Coordinates of C-alpha atoms and ligand atoms in Angstrom, one line a residue:
M1 CA 21.7 -43.8 0.5
N2 CA 21.3 -46.0 3.6
L3 CA 17.6 -45.8 5.0
A4 CA 17.8 -48.3 7.4
G5 CA 17.6 -46.7 10.3
K6 CA 14.1 -44.4 8.5
V7 CA 12.8 -48.1 7.9
E8 CA 13.2 -49.1 11.8
Q9 CA 12.0 -45.8 12.7
Y10 CA 8.9 -46.1 11.0
L11 CA 7.7 -49.7 10.8
P12 CA 6.1 -51.2 14.1
P13 CA 8.2 -53.7 14.9
H14 CA 5.8 -56.9 14.6
L15 CA 5.9 -55.6 10.8
L16 CA 9.6 -55.6 11.0
E17 CA 10.4 -59.4 12.0
L18 CA 7.5 -60.6 10.0
V19 CA 9.4 -58.3 7.3
G20 CA 12.5 -60.3 7.6
N21 CA 11.3 -63.2 8.3
I22 CA 10.1 -63.6 4.5
C23 CA 13.3 -62.5 3.5
E24 CA 14.8 -65.3 5.5
L25 CA 12.4 -67.7 4.0
A26 CA 13.3 -65.5 0.3
Q27 CA 17.3 -66.2 0.7
Q28 CA 16.2 -69.8 0.8
F29 CA 15.1 -69.5 -2.9
G30 CA 17.6 -66.7 -4.2
Y31 CA 15.3 -64.8 -4.2
Q32 CA 16.1 -60.7 -3.6
V33 CA 13.4 -58.8 -1.6
Y34 CA 12.6 -54.9 -1.8
L35 CA 10.4 -53.0 -0.4
V36 CA 9.0 -50.6 -3.2
G37 CA 5.9 -48.2 -3.8
G38 CA 4.2 -46.1 -2.0
V39 CA 5.5 -47.1 1.4
V40 CA 9.0 -45.9 0.5
R41 CA 7.6 -42.2 -0.3
D42 CA 5.6 -42.1 2.6
L43 CA 9.4 -43.2 5.4
L44 CA 11.0 -40.4 3.3
L45 CA 8.2 -38.3 4.6
G46 CA 7.9 -39.3 7.7
Y47 CA 4.4 -40.2 6.9
S48 CA 3.3 -44.5 8.4
N49 CA 2.6 -46.2 6.3
F50 CA 1.8 -50.2 7.0
D51 CA 0.6 -50.9 2.7
L52 CA 3.5 -52.7 2.4
D53 CA 4.6 -53.7 -0.8
L54 CA 7.3 -56.1 -1.7
V55 CA 9.0 -56.9 -4.6
V56 CA 10.9 -60.4 -5.2
E57 CA 13.1 -61.1 -7.8
G58 CA 11.9 -64.6 -8.5
D59 CA 9.3 -65.9 -8.1
A60 CA 6.9 -64.3 -5.7
L61 CA 3.8 -66.7 -5.9
T62 CA 6.3 -69.2 -4.7
L63 CA 7.7 -66.9 -1.6
A64 CA 3.9 -66.6 -0.6
Q65 CA 3.4 -70.4 -0.9
Q66 CA 6.4 -71.0 1.4
I67 CA 5.0 -68.4 3.8
A68 CA 1.2 -69.7 4.1
T69 CA 3.5 -73.0 5.0
S70 CA 5.7 -71.9 7.1
P71 CA 4.9 -73.0 10.7
L72 CA 7.0 -69.8 12.0
L73 CA 4.9 -67.1 9.5
R74 CA 1.6 -68.3 8.5
Q75 CA -0.2 -67.7 11.9
R76 CA 1.2 -63.9 11.3
M77 CA 0.2 -63.1 7.8
G78 CA -3.7 -63.2 8.1
K79 CA -5.1 -65.0 5.1
L80 CA -3.2 -65.3 1.8
A81 CA -4.9 -64.0 -1.6
T82 CA -3.1 -65.2 -5.1
H83 CA -3.3 -63.5 -8.2
P84 CA -1.4 -66.5 -10.3
R85 CA -2.0 -64.4 -13.9
F86 CA -0.6 -61.0 -12.5
G87 CA 2.4 -62.7 -10.3
T88 CA 1.3 -61.2 -7.2
A89 CA 0.1 -62.3 -3.2
K90 CA -1.5 -60.8 -0.8
F91 CA -1.7 -61.1 2.9
K92 CA -4.0 -59.1 5.0
Y93 CA -3.7 -59.1 9.0
G94 CA -5.4 -56.7 11.0
D95 CA -4.1 -53.0 10.1
F96 CA -2.3 -53.9 7.8
A97 CA -1.7 -55.6 4.4
I98 CA 1.8 -56.9 2.3
D99 CA 1.5 -57.3 -1.2
I100 CA 4.2 -59.5 -3.0
A101 CA 4.6 -59.1 -6.7
T102 CA 7.0 -61.1 -8.9
A103 CA 9.7 -58.1 -10.2
R104 CA 8.2 -57.2 -13.6
S105 CA 8.2 -55.3 -17.1
E106 CA 5.8 -53.9 -19.2
T107 CA 5.2 -52.9 -22.8
Y108 CA 2.0 -51.3 -24.0
A109 CA 1.1 -52.8 -27.0
K110 CA -2.0 -50.6 -27.4
A111 CA -2.7 -47.1 -25.5
G112 CA -4.9 -47.9 -22.9
A113 CA -4.5 -51.3 -22.8
L114 CA -4.1 -53.9 -20.6
P115 CA 0.0 -53.8 -20.9
I116 CA 2.1 -57.3 -21.6
V117 CA 4.0 -58.2 -18.1
V118 CA 7.4 -60.8 -18.0
P119 CA 9.4 -61.1 -15.3
G120 CA 12.2 -58.8 -14.9
T121 CA 14.6 -57.5 -12.6
I122 CA 13.7 -54.4 -9.6
A123 CA 15.1 -51.9 -12.3
N124 CA 12.6 -53.3 -15.2
D125 CA 9.9 -53.2 -12.6
L126 CA 10.7 -49.0 -10.9
F127 CA 10.6 -48.0 -15.3
R128 CA 7.0 -49.2 -15.6
R129 CA 5.6 -46.9 -12.8
D130 CA 4.3 -43.6 -12.4
F131 CA 5.8 -41.4 -11.2
S132 CA 9.6 -40.8 -10.1
I133 CA 8.0 -40.4 -6.0
N134 CA 6.5 -43.8 -6.6
A135 CA 9.8 -45.5 -8.0
M136 CA 12.2 -45.9 -5.6
A137 CA 13.0 -49.3 -3.7
I138 CA 15.0 -49.8 -0.9
S139 CA 16.7 -53.4 -0.5
L140 CA 15.9 -55.6 2.7
M141 CA 18.5 -58.7 1.8
P142 CA 21.1 -58.9 4.2
N143 CA 23.9 -58.1 2.3
S144 CA 22.5 -54.3 1.0
Y145 CA 19.8 -53.5 3.8
G146 CA 18.4 -50.2 3.5
E147 CA 20.2 -48.9 0.1
L148 CA 17.9 -46.9 -1.4
I149 CA 17.6 -47.7 -5.5
D150 CA 16.2 -44.8 -7.4
P151 CA 17.3 -44.5 -10.5
Y152 CA 14.5 -41.8 -11.2
H153 CA 15.9 -39.0 -8.7
G154 CA 12.1 -39.9 -7.2
R155 CA 14.2 -38.7 -3.4
N156 CA 15.4 -35.1 -4.8
D157 CA 11.2 -34.7 -6.7
L158 CA 10.5 -35.4 -2.6
E159 CA 12.7 -32.3 -1.5
H160 CA 10.7 -30.1 -4.2
R161 CA 7.9 -31.6 -4.2
L162 CA 7.4 -32.3 -7.7
I163 CA 5.2 -35.0 -9.2
R164 CA 7.3 -36.1 -12.8
I165 CA 6.1 -39.3 -15.2
L166 CA 8.9 -41.4 -16.0
H167 CA 9.1 -41.0 -19.6
S168 CA 7.1 -39.0 -22.5
R169 CA 5.1 -41.6 -23.5
S170 CA 3.6 -42.3 -19.9
F171 CA 0.4 -40.8 -20.2
S172 CA -0.3 -41.9 -23.3
D173 CA 0.4 -45.2 -22.4
D174 CA -1.8 -45.2 -19.3
A175 CA -4.2 -42.6 -18.9
T176 CA -5.0 -43.5 -15.8
R177 CA -2.1 -41.4 -14.5
I178 CA -3.4 -38.1 -15.1
L179 CA -5.8 -39.3 -12.6
R180 CA -2.9 -40.3 -10.7
A181 CA -0.8 -37.4 -11.2
I182 CA -3.5 -34.9 -9.8
R183 CA -4.0 -37.3 -6.5
Y184 CA -0.6 -37.3 -5.3
E185 CA -0.5 -33.3 -6.4
Q186 CA -3.3 -32.5 -4.1
R187 CA -2.8 -34.7 -1.8
L188 CA 1.2 -33.2 -0.9
R189 CA 0.4 -30.6 -1.8
F190 CA 2.9 -30.6 -4.7
N191 CA 3.3 -29.2 -8.0
L192 CA 3.1 -31.2 -11.4
E193 CA 6.8 -30.8 -12.7
T194 CA 6.6 -28.4 -15.9
E195 CA 7.0 -31.1 -18.6
T196 CA 4.8 -33.7 -16.9
A197 CA 2.4 -30.9 -16.7
R198 CA 2.0 -29.8 -20.5
L199 CA 2.0 -33.7 -21.4
L200 CA -1.2 -34.5 -19.0
K201 CA -2.8 -31.7 -20.4
E202 CA -1.8 -32.8 -23.9
N203 CA -3.4 -36.3 -23.3
I204 CA -6.6 -35.7 -21.6
P205 CA -8.0 -37.2 -24.9
M206 CA -6.4 -40.5 -24.3
L207 CA -8.6 -40.3 -21.7
D208 CA -10.9 -42.1 -24.0
T209 CA -9.3 -45.0 -24.0
I210 CA -9.1 -46.5 -20.6
S211 CA -11.9 -48.7 -19.8
S212 CA -15.2 -48.2 -17.1
D213 CA -13.6 -50.0 -14.9
R214 CA -10.3 -48.2 -14.8
I215 CA -11.5 -44.6 -14.8
R216 CA -13.8 -45.7 -11.5
H217 CA -11.4 -47.1 -10.1
E218 CA -9.3 -44.1 -9.3
L219 CA -11.9 -41.7 -9.6
E220 CA -12.6 -44.2 -5.7
L221 CA -9.2 -44.0 -5.3
I222 CA -9.4 -40.0 -5.3
L223 CA -12.8 -40.3 -2.9
R224 CA -11.2 -42.0 -0.4
E225 CA -8.4 -39.4 0.0
K226 CA -8.7 -37.2 3.5
Y227 CA -9.8 -34.1 1.3
P228 CA -10.7 -35.4 -2.3
E229 CA -12.9 -32.1 -3.6
Y230 CA -9.5 -30.5 -4.1
A231 CA -8.3 -33.0 -6.5
I232 CA -12.1 -33.2 -8.0
K233 CA -11.4 -28.9 -8.5
R234 CA -8.1 -29.5 -9.6
L235 CA -10.3 -32.1 -12.2
N236 CA -12.7 -29.5 -13.1
E237 CA -10.1 -27.0 -13.8
L238 CA -8.7 -28.9 -16.2
G239 CA -11.0 -30.2 -18.3
V240 CA -10.0 -33.9 -17.0
L241 CA -14.2 -34.0 -15.1
A242 CA -15.4 -32.7 -18.0
K243 CA -13.8 -35.5 -20.3
I244 CA -15.3 -38.6 -17.9
C245 CA -18.9 -37.2 -18.0
P246 CA -19.2 -33.8 -19.6
S247 CA -22.2 -32.7 -16.5
L248 CA -19.5 -33.4 -13.5
K249 CA -18.8 -30.4 -12.0
G250 CA -16.0 -29.5 -9.4
D251 CA -16.7 -26.4 -8.4
G252 CA -17.1 -24.8 -4.7
W253 CA -20.3 -25.9 -3.8
I254 CA -18.6 -29.2 -4.0
A255 CA -16.3 -28.6 -1.8
E256 CA -18.3 -27.3 1.3
K257 CA -20.9 -29.8 0.3
F258 CA -17.6 -32.5 0.8
D259 CA -17.0 -30.9 3.8
K260 CA -20.4 -31.1 5.2
A261 CA -20.6 -34.7 4.6
R262 CA -17.0 -35.0 6.6
L263 CA -18.8 -33.1 9.6
L264 CA -21.9 -35.9 9.9
N265 CA -21.2 -38.6 8.7
K266 CA -18.7 -42.2 9.4
P267 CA -15.4 -42.2 7.8
S268 CA -16.7 -45.7 6.2
Q269 CA -19.3 -44.3 4.6
L270 CA -17.8 -40.8 2.9
P271 CA -16.2 -42.2 -0.6
S272 CA -20.4 -43.2 -1.5
L273 CA -21.4 -40.1 -0.5
Y274 CA -19.4 -38.0 -2.1
F275 CA -19.9 -39.7 -4.7
C276 CA -23.8 -39.3 -4.5
L277 CA -22.9 -35.7 -4.1
L278 CA -21.0 -35.6 -7.1
V279 CA -23.4 -36.4 -9.2
Y280 CA -26.2 -34.6 -6.9
S281 CA -26.4 -31.5 -9.4
L282 CA -26.6 -34.1 -13.1
S283 CA -30.1 -34.7 -14.7
A284 CA -31.1 -38.1 -14.7
E285 CA -29.8 -38.6 -17.9
E286 CA -26.7 -37.5 -17.4
L287 CA -26.3 -39.3 -14.6
E288 CA -26.9 -42.6 -17.3
Q289 CA -24.8 -41.5 -18.9
L290 CA -22.1 -41.6 -16.1
I291 CA -23.3 -45.3 -15.2
H292 CA -22.7 -46.2 -18.5
R293 CA -19.6 -44.5 -18.6
L294 CA -18.1 -46.1 -15.4
N295 CA -19.6 -49.3 -15.5
I296 CA -21.4 -48.6 -11.8
P297 CA -21.7 -51.7 -9.9
G298 CA -25.9 -52.2 -8.9
K299 CA -26.0 -51.4 -5.3
L300 CA -24.3 -47.9 -5.8
S301 CA -26.2 -47.1 -9.4
Q302 CA -29.4 -47.3 -7.0
A303 CA -28.1 -44.8 -4.5
L304 CA -27.3 -42.4 -7.1
R305 CA -30.9 -42.7 -8.9
D306 CA -32.2 -42.4 -5.6
T307 CA -30.4 -39.6 -4.7
L308 CA -31.7 -37.3 -7.8
C309 CA -35.3 -39.1 -7.9
L310 CA -35.5 -37.5 -3.5
K311 CA -34.0 -34.7 -4.8
T312 CA -37.2 -34.2 -7.3
E313 CA -40.1 -35.3 -4.8
L314 CA -38.7 -34.0 -1.8
P315 CA -40.3 -29.8 -2.2
S316 CA -43.5 -31.5 -1.4
L317 CA -41.9 -31.6 2.5
D318 CA -40.5 -28.1 1.8
K319 CA -43.7 -27.0 4.7
S320 CA -43.2 -26.7 8.3
S321 CA -44.9 -28.8 11.0
L322 CA -45.8 -32.6 9.5
R323 CA -46.4 -35.0 11.6
P324 CA -43.3 -37.6 11.9
S325 CA -45.1 -39.9 10.2
E326 CA -45.9 -37.9 7.4
I327 CA -42.0 -37.3 7.1
Y328 CA -40.9 -41.6 7.7
Y329 CA -43.6 -42.6 5.0
F330 CA -42.6 -39.6 2.7
I331 CA -38.5 -41.0 3.0
H332 CA -38.5 -44.3 4.3
E333 CA -38.2 -46.2 1.2
Y334 CA -35.3 -44.7 -0.3
E335 CA -31.4 -46.0 0.0
P336 CA -30.0 -44.1 3.0
L337 CA -27.0 -42.5 1.3
A338 CA -29.7 -40.9 -1.0
I339 CA -31.2 -39.4 2.4
Q340 CA -28.0 -38.7 3.5
T341 CA -26.7 -36.5 0.4
N342 CA -30.3 -35.0 0.4
A343 CA -29.8 -34.0 4.0
I344 CA -26.6 -31.7 2.9
A345 CA -27.6 -31.1 0.1
S346 CA -31.0 -29.6 0.1
E347 CA -31.4 -26.1 0.0
S348 CA -34.3 -25.7 1.9
L349 CA -33.5 -25.6 6.0
I350 CA -37.0 -27.1 6.7
I351 CA -36.4 -30.4 4.4
R352 CA -32.9 -30.5 5.9
G353 CA -34.3 -31.0 9.3
Y354 CA -36.7 -33.5 8.4
L355 CA -34.1 -35.4 6.6
Q356 CA -32.0 -35.0 9.3
L357 CA -34.8 -36.3 12.1
F358 CA -35.1 -39.6 9.9
L359 CA -31.6 -40.2 9.5
K360 CA -30.8 -39.4 13.7
K361 CA -33.9 -41.2 14.7
L362 CA -37.3 -42.0 13.0
R363 CA -36.0 -45.1 11.5
Y364 CA -35.0 -46.6 14.1
V365 CA -38.7 -46.5 15.9
K366 CA -40.3 -49.3 16.0
T367 CA -43.3 -50.5 17.3
L368 CA -43.3 -52.6 20.5
L369 CA -46.4 -55.1 19.5
N370 CA -44.9 -57.8 16.5
G371 CA -47.3 -59.3 14.0
E372 CA -46.9 -62.1 16.1
E373 CA -49.2 -60.2 19.4
L374 CA -51.5 -58.8 17.1
K375 CA -52.5 -62.3 16.2
E376 CA -53.0 -63.3 19.1
L377 CA -54.9 -60.4 19.9
G378 CA -57.5 -61.8 17.8
I379 CA -56.0 -60.4 13.7
F380 CA -56.5 -61.7 11.1
P381 CA -52.9 -62.4 9.4
G382 CA -53.5 -60.4 5.9
P383 CA -54.2 -56.7 4.5
E384 CA -55.8 -55.9 8.1
L385 CA -52.9 -57.0 10.1
G386 CA -50.2 -55.1 7.2
R387 CA -52.8 -52.0 8.5
I388 CA -53.0 -52.1 11.4
L389 CA -49.3 -52.1 12.5
Q390 CA -49.0 -49.4 9.6
T391 CA -51.1 -47.8 12.5
L392 CA -49.8 -48.4 15.1
H393 CA -46.2 -47.5 14.3
K394 CA -47.6 -44.0 12.5
A395 CA -49.1 -43.7 15.9
K396 CA -45.6 -44.3 17.8
L397 CA -43.9 -41.6 15.2
D398 CA -46.3 -39.4 16.5
G399 CA -45.3 -40.3 20.0
K400 CA -49.8 -40.6 20.3
V401 CA -48.5 -44.2 21.8
N402 CA -45.9 -44.8 24.4
T403 CA -46.1 -47.9 26.0
K404 CA -47.4 -51.8 25.5
E405 CA -50.6 -51.3 27.1
D406 CA -51.1 -47.8 24.3
E407 CA -50.5 -49.8 21.5
E408 CA -52.7 -52.8 22.8
K409 CA -55.5 -50.7 23.0
L410 CA -55.3 -49.5 20.0
A411 CA -54.4 -52.5 17.9
L412 CA -58.2 -53.2 19.7
L413 CA -59.6 -50.3 18.8
L414 CA -58.6 -50.4 15.2
K415 CA -59.9 -54.5 15.2
L416 CA -63.1 -53.0 16.2
Q417 CA -63.1 -50.2 13.3
T418 CA -62.7 -53.1 10.7
K419 CA -65.6 -55.2 11.8
K420 CA -67.8 -52.0 11.9
E421 CA -67.1 -51.2 8.5
E422 CA -66.7 -54.9 7.4
D423 CA -70.6 -55.4 9.3
Ligands
LIG501 P1 -0.9 -44.3 -2.6 O1 -2.3 -44.2 -2.0 O2 -0.8 -44.3 -0.7 O3 -0.3 -44.2 -2.7 P2 0.4 -47.0 -3.8 O4 1.2 -45.9 -3.6 O5 0.6 -48.1 -2.5 O6 -0.5 -46.4 -2.5 P3 -0.9 -47.9 -5.8 O7 -3.3 -47.6 -6.0 O8 -1.7 -49.0 -4.4 O9 -0.5 -46.6 -4.8 O10 -0.7 -48.5 -6.4 C1 1.0 -48.9 -5.7 C2 2.2 -48.5 -6.8 O11 1.9 -49.0 -7.9 C3 2.5 -47.3 -6.6 O12 3.0 -46.6 -5.9 C4 2.5 -46.4 -7.9 O13 4.3 -47.0 -8.2 C5 2.3 -48.4 -9.2 N1 1.2 -48.0 -10.1 C6 -0.2 -48.0 -9.2 N2 -0.9 -47.9 -10.2 C7 -0.5 -47.8 -11.5 C8 0.0 -47.4 -13.1 N3 -1.5 -46.6 -13.4 N4 0.8 -46.9 -13.6 C9 2.1 -46.6 -13.0 N5 2.8 -47.0 -12.1 C10 1.3 -48.1 -11.1

């Protein structure tokens, strides 16, 4: 089957031109270049995808270096990052990325470990992949341009909406594929092919062979999906979530809160926010187990811990007519992510209202006078100045001062009071 028409239809002209130039360079070295993986799948499904994965029968690093020094390509390809250990290179420029990898063959010495990698052919490279729908390639070389290479009948599986592994050891070799299978199944609204489904369930215990970082990475990929709650629910039903951490749940509550998160927050914040919502119902001890199992980095684990701490402290805010300053000074030291999470997840309407008020307004309120200006009013630097600044800030939050003059008057009054107390 020839897909030249689809390649031209779905890739924007500037990307097509770049790919053409890369192939011309590759030809000078006698290399063959193929478009592979997700972009081929998406092209056949009629979706645009500007993350191009190129596989080279030849040395990808040599080709990448040539691209990086080519006067024709250098400017338009953006920044080059290379990973010599894996024989891969990545160019990132604006809204597109081009990955170039040496075609390789992989063998698994031990279940769950990283594979032993040696250079190979495009056929080897497709065989090492996860599912038939991701194991297709399109030739980009002039003599076979657009030709689909589809040894595992991925196109047929796309038509029948099936996720199918390439061989029966696939999940035991690499159990991250369990998470990947569910991610694609739910993203595309496909089904697991019968034998794939059986082997997936059978190999759930193999998740124990996977390192913390790899499990976390796959979980993060799920949380970057448009509707991660579908995959989370499915992983819950299959017992995969419990295998990762017994207390993790993916029920209707999660779906409802994820939906609300999308309404209230910017897309870039969503993956971390989803993570915080996932742990909202855990105990502090369960959270520590999860942080350990997934080796969650410092900043995110702080937000997760703060989510639970704030949840525990918030009931004391559950009363109406609190002053804005009381709300601000109760909340402001917690991580913003933890505050956002509780603003979505708290049971109390009053508390959710306070947290939203903090996020939308109170956290941006600043006094007009700064420390320097207070010094000019004769207030000594040190605890007194700190106290006066905070009182001004509270007054500003509560609407008791509005102008700079109001603040100056209040500052001088406070100074006088302090002096009287000292005398
Ligand atoms: P998308 O999320 O749109 O599917 P993608 O297909 O590019 O993006 P990546 O996670 O970036 O997915 O992986 C790139 C390709 O590498 C996949 O298409 C798949 O063929 C292969 N791949 C990734 N991880 C594995 C794995 N654990 N086992 C086998 N193949 C994998």
